Each structure stands twice: as C-alpha cells, then as structure tokens.
Amino acid sequence: MTQGDDDLDGLVRKRIRALRVAQGWSLEELATRARLSQSSLSRIENGQRRLALDQLVTIARALDTTLDQLVETAADDVITSPVIDSTHGSMRWLVKADPGISVVRRRMTEPPPENPARMRAHPGREWLVVLSGTALLMLGHRRYRVEANQAAEFPTMMPHAIGAEGGPCEILGIFDRDARRGHQSEDGDSSPRRAGR
C-alpha cells in the first residue's frame, strides 16, 4: 500500500466518523442502519479493520451520501455552477461538503398567500437572507417584514410562505436535507416556490 493509499484510507475513516457524529448517531445507530455489527463499525472507524468496498457502499448509503463523496480527494472542482430553473425564477447549488444542504437564489414578485391553508409545513429548517427588496415571511398567523441584508431562520414544521412586498425581492435560502425534501415532494423539483403557486 502506498502513502497515498494510506492517506485516503485514513481520510475515509475520518469522514465516516464525522458524518456519523454530524447526524447525531451513535456507533450502534449507524451500525444498525448499515447492517453491520457495532464492533465492526468501530474497528472500521479506528483503522483496526480493512475497508471493504461492499461495506463502504453500505455505509455511504446509511449516511445518505455516495461512495464517490466518501472517497473524494481532489479539490480541483472548487467552483460550482448553479442549476437554473427559469420556470420558477431560481438558481440552486448543492453544497458538496454536505450533500444534504442546498442553496437557492430566488427572485419573487408576488406576495405570499393570505390564506393560511395555502401555506406549507414539512420537516426541516430553512435559513434565508434578503438580497434586495423586501420579503414578507408568513409563519403561522404571524407576518414578518424581512428587509435587504436581514436574515430569517425557522423550523419548517410551522406553516410558512414567503413572497415579495412592495415590489420584487431576491432571496438566498439555505435548506437542510429535510426542508429540501419537503419542497421536492410538494413541488416535484428541488426549487422552493411560493406556497399556493
């Protein structure tokens, strides 16, 4: 085994542990999800057991990542281009370091719906900053004016909607894995849309 192989081996082991800890999972929880024994997973993380490809694939799936991301070493692709959704006026970037996070830039021209029944609720958290204009954020029965350069963060289990107030506004939002899935399941794509649209 070469020095490069040793470095990759150590990096993969550190990533497995870091991803497990980031999820808040114990060794037992990840071992159960990956259908491994807890002692096997512990030995994999600690370098006392060789890394087998089939186990890495299973562990990557359990961590909701890919084998490619687990073994990625090159930092050549530092620049990321957005996926542009001109139909919904948005751009979306995935955060490579955490595939569960996506960043979305959106231009809005319509106000949020007045009817609370048209607001959405789903697991997750969202964070957004208004880049220009004024946004109106509806959270349950409360209304928040969010001015340019102000940010808002909220749990998405609370019924919510966002739109423009007094003219177009542009926002940049960060969505965790659950919030992104909530938008995907409601919209059929991964771009956030104003509720009721």
Short mmCIF file of N, CA and C in Angstrom, two decimals, residues 51-192:
data_model
loop_
_atom_site.label_atom_id
_atom_site.label_comp_id
_atom_site.label_asym_id
_atom_site.label_seq_id
_atom_site.Cartn_x
_atom_site.Cartn_y
_atom_site.Cartn_z
N LEU A 51 -10.82 -1.68 4.95
CA LEU A 51 -12.01 -1.13 4.31
C LEU A 51 -12.38 -2.02 3.12
N ALA A 52 -13.55 -2.60 3.14
CA ALA A 52 -14.04 -3.42 2.04
C ALA A 52 -15.04 -2.59 1.23
N LEU A 53 -14.95 -2.71 -0.08
CA LEU A 53 -15.79 -1.91 -0.97
C LEU A 53 -17.27 -2.09 -0.67
N ASP A 54 -17.72 -3.34 -0.49
CA ASP A 54 -19.14 -3.57 -0.25
C ASP A 54 -19.60 -2.90 1.06
N GLN A 55 -18.74 -2.91 2.07
CA GLN A 55 -19.10 -2.25 3.32
C GLN A 55 -19.12 -0.73 3.16
N LEU A 56 -18.18 -0.19 2.38
CA LEU A 56 -18.17 1.26 2.15
C LEU A 56 -19.43 1.72 1.43
N VAL A 57 -19.88 0.94 0.46
CA VAL A 57 -21.12 1.28 -0.26
C VAL A 57 -22.29 1.28 0.71
N THR A 58 -22.38 0.27 1.55
CA THR A 58 -23.46 0.17 2.53
C THR A 58 -23.40 1.31 3.54
N ILE A 59 -22.21 1.63 4.02
CA ILE A 59 -22.05 2.72 4.98
C ILE A 59 -22.41 4.05 4.33
N ALA A 60 -21.95 4.26 3.09
CA ALA A 60 -22.28 5.51 2.39
C ALA A 60 -23.79 5.68 2.27
N ARG A 61 -24.48 4.61 1.87
CA ARG A 61 -25.95 4.68 1.77
C ARG A 61 -26.58 5.01 3.11
N ALA A 62 -26.11 4.36 4.16
CA ALA A 62 -26.66 4.59 5.50
C ALA A 62 -26.44 6.04 5.93
N LEU A 63 -25.36 6.65 5.48
CA LEU A 63 -25.06 8.04 5.80
C LEU A 63 -25.71 9.02 4.82
N ASP A 64 -26.49 8.50 3.88
CA ASP A 64 -27.17 9.30 2.86
C ASP A 64 -26.18 10.12 2.04
N THR A 65 -25.10 9.44 1.64
CA THR A 65 -24.11 10.05 0.77
C THR A 65 -23.76 9.01 -0.29
N THR A 66 -22.78 9.31 -1.12
CA THR A 66 -22.37 8.36 -2.15
C THR A 66 -20.95 7.88 -1.87
N LEU A 67 -20.60 6.78 -2.46
CA LEU A 67 -19.24 6.27 -2.33
C LEU A 67 -18.25 7.29 -2.89
N ASP A 68 -18.59 7.92 -4.01
CA ASP A 68 -17.71 8.94 -4.60
C ASP A 68 -17.42 10.06 -3.61
N GLN A 69 -18.46 10.52 -2.91
CA GLN A 69 -18.26 11.60 -1.95
C GLN A 69 -17.47 11.13 -0.73
N LEU A 70 -17.64 9.89 -0.38
CA LEU A 70 -16.92 9.34 0.77
C LEU A 70 -15.42 9.25 0.49
N VAL A 71 -15.04 8.94 -0.75
CA VAL A 71 -13.61 8.76 -1.08
C VAL A 71 -13.02 9.94 -1.86
N GLU A 72 -13.78 10.98 -2.07
CA GLU A 72 -13.32 12.14 -2.84
C GLU A 72 -12.08 12.76 -2.20
N THR A 73 -11.07 13.03 -3.02
CA THR A 73 -9.84 13.63 -2.50
C THR A 73 -9.49 14.92 -3.22
N ALA A 74 -9.78 15.03 -4.48
CA ALA A 74 -9.35 16.19 -5.26
C ALA A 74 -10.17 17.43 -4.89
N ALA A 75 -9.49 18.54 -4.86
CA ALA A 75 -10.18 19.81 -4.61
C ALA A 75 -10.14 20.65 -5.88
N ASP A 76 -10.05 19.98 -7.03
CA ASP A 76 -9.97 20.70 -8.30
C ASP A 76 -11.26 21.42 -8.65
N ASP A 77 -12.39 20.84 -8.26
CA ASP A 77 -13.67 21.43 -8.64
C ASP A 77 -14.21 22.32 -7.50
N VAL A 78 -13.47 23.38 -7.22
CA VAL A 78 -13.83 24.32 -6.17
C VAL A 78 -15.02 25.17 -6.59
N ILE A 79 -15.09 25.53 -7.86
CA ILE A 79 -16.15 26.38 -8.37
C ILE A 79 -17.34 25.51 -8.78
N THR A 80 -18.54 25.92 -8.36
CA THR A 80 -19.77 25.20 -8.69
C THR A 80 -20.70 26.11 -9.46
N SER A 81 -21.25 25.63 -10.54
CA SER A 81 -22.24 26.40 -11.29
C SER A 81 -23.64 26.00 -10.84
N PRO A 82 -24.57 26.94 -10.88
CA PRO A 82 -25.92 26.62 -10.42
C PRO A 82 -26.73 25.84 -11.44
N VAL A 83 -27.74 25.16 -10.93
CA VAL A 83 -28.77 24.59 -11.78
C VAL A 83 -29.82 25.69 -11.91
N ILE A 84 -30.10 26.13 -13.11
CA ILE A 84 -31.02 27.25 -13.32
C ILE A 84 -32.40 26.72 -13.67
N ASP A 85 -33.38 27.21 -12.95
CA ASP A 85 -34.78 26.87 -13.19
C ASP A 85 -35.50 28.15 -13.59
N SER A 86 -35.49 28.45 -14.91
CA SER A 86 -36.08 29.71 -15.37
C SER A 86 -37.59 29.72 -15.21
N THR A 87 -38.24 28.56 -15.18
CA THR A 87 -39.69 28.50 -14.98
C THR A 87 -40.07 29.08 -13.63
N HIS A 88 -39.26 28.78 -12.60
CA HIS A 88 -39.58 29.24 -11.25
C HIS A 88 -38.69 30.39 -10.79
N GLY A 89 -37.86 30.90 -11.70
CA GLY A 89 -37.00 32.03 -11.38
C GLY A 89 -36.00 31.75 -10.28
N SER A 90 -35.37 30.58 -10.30
CA SER A 90 -34.44 30.25 -9.23
C SER A 90 -33.15 29.63 -9.77
N MET A 91 -32.13 29.72 -8.94
CA MET A 91 -30.86 29.04 -9.17
C MET A 91 -30.60 28.22 -7.92
N ARG A 92 -30.06 27.00 -8.10
CA ARG A 92 -29.82 26.10 -6.97
C ARG A 92 -28.41 25.54 -7.05
N TRP A 93 -27.74 25.56 -5.90
CA TRP A 93 -26.41 24.96 -5.77
C TRP A 93 -26.47 23.92 -4.67
N LEU A 94 -25.86 22.75 -4.89
CA LEU A 94 -25.70 21.78 -3.81
C LEU A 94 -24.36 22.05 -3.14
N VAL A 95 -24.32 21.89 -1.84
CA VAL A 95 -23.09 22.09 -1.08
C VAL A 95 -22.35 20.76 -1.08
N LYS A 96 -21.23 20.70 -1.76
CA LYS A 96 -20.51 19.43 -1.92
C LYS A 96 -20.08 18.82 -0.59
N ALA A 97 -19.70 19.66 0.35
CA ALA A 97 -19.24 19.14 1.63
C ALA A 97 -20.36 18.51 2.43
N ASP A 98 -21.60 18.91 2.15
CA ASP A 98 -22.76 18.34 2.83
C ASP A 98 -23.87 18.20 1.81
N PRO A 99 -23.99 17.04 1.16
CA PRO A 99 -24.98 16.87 0.11
C PRO A 99 -26.41 17.08 0.57
N GLY A 100 -26.63 17.14 1.87
CA GLY A 100 -27.98 17.38 2.37
C GLY A 100 -28.37 18.84 2.33
N ILE A 101 -27.42 19.72 2.10
CA ILE A 101 -27.68 21.16 2.11
C ILE A 101 -27.73 21.66 0.68
N SER A 102 -28.72 22.51 0.40
CA SER A 102 -28.74 23.18 -0.89
C SER A 102 -28.96 24.67 -0.67
N VAL A 103 -28.41 25.46 -1.57
CA VAL A 103 -28.52 26.91 -1.53
C VAL A 103 -29.32 27.33 -2.75
N VAL A 104 -30.33 28.16 -2.53
CA VAL A 104 -31.21 28.57 -3.63
C VAL A 104 -31.31 30.09 -3.66
N ARG A 105 -31.14 30.66 -4.85
CA ARG A 105 -31.36 32.10 -5.06
C ARG A 105 -32.66 32.23 -5.84
N ARG A 106 -33.54 33.10 -5.36
CA ARG A 106 -34.87 33.20 -5.97
C ARG A 106 -35.30 34.65 -6.06
N ARG A 107 -35.87 35.02 -7.18
CA ARG A 107 -36.49 36.34 -7.37
C ARG A 107 -37.99 36.15 -7.24
N MET A 108 -38.60 36.95 -6.40
CA MET A 108 -40.04 36.86 -6.18
C MET A 108 -40.70 38.18 -6.52
N THR A 109 -41.86 38.10 -7.13
CA THR A 109 -42.61 39.31 -7.47
C THR A 109 -44.00 39.32 -6.84
N GLU A 110 -44.48 38.16 -6.42
CA GLU A 110 -45.83 38.05 -5.86
C GLU A 110 -45.78 38.01 -4.34
N PRO A 111 -46.82 38.56 -3.68
CA PRO A 111 -46.88 38.45 -2.23
C PRO A 111 -47.21 37.02 -1.82
N PRO A 112 -46.96 36.68 -0.56
CA PRO A 112 -47.33 35.33 -0.10
C PRO A 112 -48.85 35.22 -0.03
N PRO A 113 -49.39 34.02 -0.02
CA PRO A 113 -50.85 33.86 0.04
C PRO A 113 -51.38 34.35 1.39
N GLU A 114 -52.55 34.93 1.36
CA GLU A 114 -53.19 35.40 2.59
C GLU A 114 -53.84 34.23 3.34
N ASN A 115 -54.28 33.22 2.60
CA ASN A 115 -55.00 32.10 3.18
C ASN A 115 -54.01 31.14 3.86
N PRO A 116 -54.09 30.97 5.21
CA PRO A 116 -53.17 30.07 5.90
C PRO A 116 -53.23 28.63 5.39
N ALA A 117 -54.35 28.24 4.80
CA ALA A 117 -54.47 26.87 4.27
C ALA A 117 -53.55 26.65 3.08
N ARG A 118 -53.05 27.72 2.47
CA ARG A 118 -52.16 27.58 1.31
C ARG A 118 -50.68 27.62 1.69
N MET A 119 -50.40 27.69 2.99
CA MET A 119 -49.01 27.65 3.45
C MET A 119 -48.56 26.20 3.54
N ARG A 120 -47.27 25.99 3.51
CA ARG A 120 -46.74 24.63 3.57
C ARG A 120 -46.07 24.38 4.91
N ALA A 121 -46.04 23.13 5.31
CA ALA A 121 -45.32 22.69 6.51
C ALA A 121 -44.70 21.34 6.21
N HIS A 122 -43.47 21.14 6.63
CA HIS A 122 -42.74 19.89 6.40
C HIS A 122 -41.57 19.86 7.36
N PRO A 123 -40.97 18.70 7.59
CA PRO A 123 -39.81 18.63 8.49
C PRO A 123 -38.65 19.46 7.93
N GLY A 124 -37.80 19.94 8.83
CA GLY A 124 -36.58 20.62 8.41
C GLY A 124 -36.45 22.02 8.97
N ARG A 125 -35.40 22.70 8.50
CA ARG A 125 -35.15 24.10 8.85
C ARG A 125 -34.77 24.83 7.59
N GLU A 126 -35.11 26.11 7.54
CA GLU A 126 -34.72 26.97 6.44
C GLU A 126 -34.08 28.22 7.00
N TRP A 127 -33.11 28.74 6.26
CA TRP A 127 -32.47 29.99 6.57
C TRP A 127 -32.45 30.78 5.29
N LEU A 128 -32.78 32.07 5.36
CA LEU A 128 -32.75 32.88 4.15
C LEU A 128 -32.27 34.28 4.48
N VAL A 129 -31.68 34.92 3.48
CA VAL A 129 -31.29 36.32 3.58
C VAL A 129 -31.88 37.03 2.38
N VAL A 130 -32.39 38.24 2.61
CA VAL A 130 -32.94 39.04 1.52
C VAL A 130 -31.80 39.82 0.89
N LEU A 131 -31.58 39.60 -0.40
CA LEU A 131 -30.50 40.28 -1.12
C LEU A 131 -30.92 41.66 -1.59
N SER A 132 -32.18 41.80 -2.01
CA SER A 132 -32.70 43.10 -2.45
C SER A 132 -34.20 43.12 -2.27
N GLY A 133 -34.74 44.31 -2.10
CA GLY A 133 -36.17 44.46 -1.90
C GLY A 133 -36.58 44.09 -0.49
N THR A 134 -37.87 43.83 -0.33
CA THR A 134 -38.43 43.44 0.96
C THR A 134 -39.25 42.18 0.78
N ALA A 135 -39.01 41.21 1.64
CA ALA A 135 -39.78 39.96 1.60
C ALA A 135 -40.77 39.98 2.76
N LEU A 136 -41.88 39.29 2.55
CA LEU A 136 -42.87 39.11 3.60
C LEU A 136 -42.90 37.62 3.93
N LEU A 137 -42.53 37.29 5.15
CA LEU A 137 -42.49 35.90 5.61
C LEU A 137 -43.69 35.65 6.49
N MET A 138 -44.49 34.66 6.12
CA MET A 138 -45.64 34.26 6.91
C MET A 138 -45.26 33.00 7.68
N LEU A 139 -45.36 33.05 9.01
CA LEU A 139 -45.11 31.90 9.87
C LEU A 139 -46.34 31.71 10.74
N GLY A 140 -47.13 30.70 10.43
CA GLY A 140 -48.39 30.52 11.14
C GLY A 140 -49.26 31.75 10.92
N HIS A 141 -49.67 32.40 11.99
CA HIS A 141 -50.51 33.59 11.88
C HIS A 141 -49.71 34.88 12.01
N ARG A 142 -48.38 34.78 12.04
CA ARG A 142 -47.55 35.97 12.18
C ARG A 142 -46.95 36.35 10.84
N ARG A 143 -46.74 37.66 10.67
CA ARG A 143 -46.16 38.21 9.44
C ARG A 143 -44.87 38.92 9.81
N TYR A 144 -43.81 38.65 9.05
CA TYR A 144 -42.53 39.31 9.30
C TYR A 144 -42.07 40.00 8.03
N ARG A 145 -41.72 41.29 8.13
CA ARG A 145 -41.09 42.00 7.02
C ARG A 145 -39.59 41.75 7.14
N VAL A 146 -38.99 41.26 6.09
CA VAL A 146 -37.55 40.99 6.08
C VAL A 146 -36.94 41.89 5.02
N GLU A 147 -36.16 42.86 5.48
CA GLU A 147 -35.56 43.86 4.59
C GLU A 147 -34.26 43.34 3.99
N ALA A 148 -33.75 44.05 2.98
CA ALA A 148 -32.47 43.70 2.36
C ALA A 148 -31.39 43.59 3.44
N ASN A 149 -30.58 42.56 3.36
CA ASN A 149 -29.49 42.25 4.27
C ASN A 149 -29.94 41.69 5.61
N GLN A 150 -31.22 41.50 5.82
CA GLN A 150 -31.70 40.82 7.02
C GLN A 150 -31.91 39.35 6.69
N ALA A 151 -31.76 38.51 7.72
CA ALA A 151 -31.92 37.07 7.54
C ALA A 151 -33.02 36.56 8.46
N ALA A 152 -33.57 35.41 8.10
CA ALA A 152 -34.59 34.74 8.92
C ALA A 152 -34.26 33.26 8.94
N GLU A 153 -34.52 32.63 10.07
CA GLU A 153 -34.33 31.19 10.20
C GLU A 153 -35.50 30.64 10.98
N PHE A 154 -36.04 29.51 10.52
CA PHE A 154 -37.23 28.98 11.18
C PHE A 154 -37.37 27.49 10.92
N PRO A 155 -38.06 26.79 11.86
CA PRO A 155 -38.37 25.37 11.63
C PRO A 155 -39.52 25.29 10.64
N THR A 156 -39.39 24.40 9.69
CA THR A 156 -40.39 24.33 8.62
C THR A 156 -41.61 23.50 8.97
N MET A 157 -41.68 22.97 10.19
CA MET A 157 -42.91 22.30 10.62
C MET A 157 -44.00 23.34 10.90
N MET A 158 -43.58 24.59 11.07
CA MET A 158 -44.56 25.67 11.22
C MET A 158 -45.04 26.05 9.83
N PRO A 159 -46.37 26.14 9.61
CA PRO A 159 -46.86 26.54 8.28
C PRO A 159 -46.22 27.87 7.87
N HIS A 160 -45.71 27.91 6.64
CA HIS A 160 -44.97 29.09 6.20
C HIS A 160 -45.14 29.36 4.72
N ALA A 161 -44.88 30.60 4.37
CA ALA A 161 -44.86 31.04 2.97
C ALA A 161 -44.05 32.32 2.93
N ILE A 162 -43.48 32.60 1.78
CA ILE A 162 -42.71 33.83 1.61
C ILE A 162 -43.00 34.41 0.25
N GLY A 163 -43.01 35.73 0.19
CA GLY A 163 -43.25 36.42 -1.07
C GLY A 163 -42.70 37.82 -1.00
N ALA A 164 -42.94 38.59 -2.04
CA ALA A 164 -42.43 39.96 -2.12
C ALA A 164 -43.43 40.93 -1.50
N GLU A 165 -42.89 42.05 -1.01
CA GLU A 165 -43.75 43.11 -0.51
C GLU A 165 -43.32 44.42 -1.15
N GLY A 166 -44.24 45.10 -1.82
CA GLY A 166 -43.97 46.42 -2.41
C GLY A 166 -43.05 46.39 -3.61
N GLY A 167 -42.96 45.31 -4.30
CA GLY A 167 -42.10 45.20 -5.48
C GLY A 167 -41.26 43.94 -5.40
N PRO A 168 -40.51 43.66 -6.44
CA PRO A 168 -39.73 42.42 -6.48
C PRO A 168 -38.70 42.37 -5.35
N CYS A 169 -38.39 41.15 -4.93
CA CYS A 169 -37.31 40.95 -3.97
C CYS A 169 -36.54 39.70 -4.39
N GLU A 170 -35.33 39.63 -3.91
CA GLU A 170 -34.48 38.48 -4.22
C GLU A 170 -33.97 37.92 -2.90
N ILE A 171 -34.06 36.60 -2.76
CA ILE A 171 -33.60 35.96 -1.54
C ILE A 171 -32.57 34.88 -1.86
N LEU A 172 -31.76 34.58 -0.87
CA LEU A 172 -30.84 33.45 -0.94
C LEU A 172 -31.19 32.59 0.26
N GLY A 173 -31.60 31.35 -0.01
CA GLY A 173 -32.03 30.46 1.06
C GLY A 173 -31.13 29.24 1.18
N ILE A 174 -30.97 28.77 2.41
CA ILE A 174 -30.22 27.54 2.66
C ILE A 174 -31.20 26.56 3.29
N PHE A 175 -31.27 25.39 2.69
CA PHE A 175 -32.24 24.37 3.11
C PHE A 175 -31.50 23.14 3.58
N ASP A 176 -31.88 22.62 4.75
CA ASP A 176 -31.30 21.36 5.18
C ASP A 176 -31.96 20.23 4.40
N ARG A 177 -31.49 19.02 4.62
CA ARG A 177 -31.95 17.85 3.88
C ARG A 177 -33.46 17.69 3.96
N ASP A 178 -34.03 17.82 5.17
CA ASP A 178 -35.47 17.61 5.33
C ASP A 178 -36.28 18.70 4.65
N ALA A 179 -35.83 19.95 4.79
CA ALA A 179 -36.55 21.06 4.15
C ALA A 179 -36.51 20.91 2.63
N ARG A 180 -35.34 20.52 2.10
CA ARG A 180 -35.23 20.33 0.66
C ARG A 180 -36.16 19.21 0.19
N ARG A 181 -36.21 18.11 0.95
CA ARG A 181 -37.11 17.02 0.57
C ARG A 181 -38.57 17.46 0.64
N GLY A 182 -38.90 18.29 1.65
CA GLY A 182 -40.26 18.80 1.76
C GLY A 182 -40.66 19.59 0.53
N HIS A 183 -39.74 20.41 0.02
CA HIS A 183 -40.02 21.17 -1.19
C HIS A 183 -40.07 20.27 -2.41
N GLN A 184 -39.19 19.27 -2.46
CA GLN A 184 -39.20 18.35 -3.60
C GLN A 184 -40.51 17.58 -3.67
N SER A 185 -40.99 17.10 -2.53
CA SER A 185 -42.20 16.28 -2.55
C SER A 185 -43.43 17.11 -2.87
N GLU A 186 -43.42 18.39 -2.51
CA GLU A 186 -44.57 19.23 -2.80
C GLU A 186 -44.53 19.80 -4.21
N ASP A 187 -43.30 20.10 -4.69
CA ASP A 187 -43.17 20.76 -5.98
C ASP A 187 -42.84 19.83 -7.13
N GLY A 188 -42.31 18.66 -6.79
CA GLY A 188 -41.86 17.76 -7.85
C GLY A 188 -40.49 18.14 -8.36
N ASP A 189 -39.87 19.17 -7.77
CA ASP A 189 -38.49 19.52 -8.08
C ASP A 189 -37.86 20.02 -6.81
N SER A 190 -36.63 20.49 -6.88
CA SER A 190 -35.94 20.89 -5.65
C SER A 190 -35.88 22.40 -5.48
N SER A 191 -36.62 23.16 -6.27
CA SER A 191 -36.57 24.60 -6.10
C SER A 191 -37.73 25.05 -5.23
N PRO A 192 -37.46 25.93 -4.25
CA PRO A 192 -38.54 26.38 -3.40
C PRO A 192 -39.45 27.31 -4.17
#
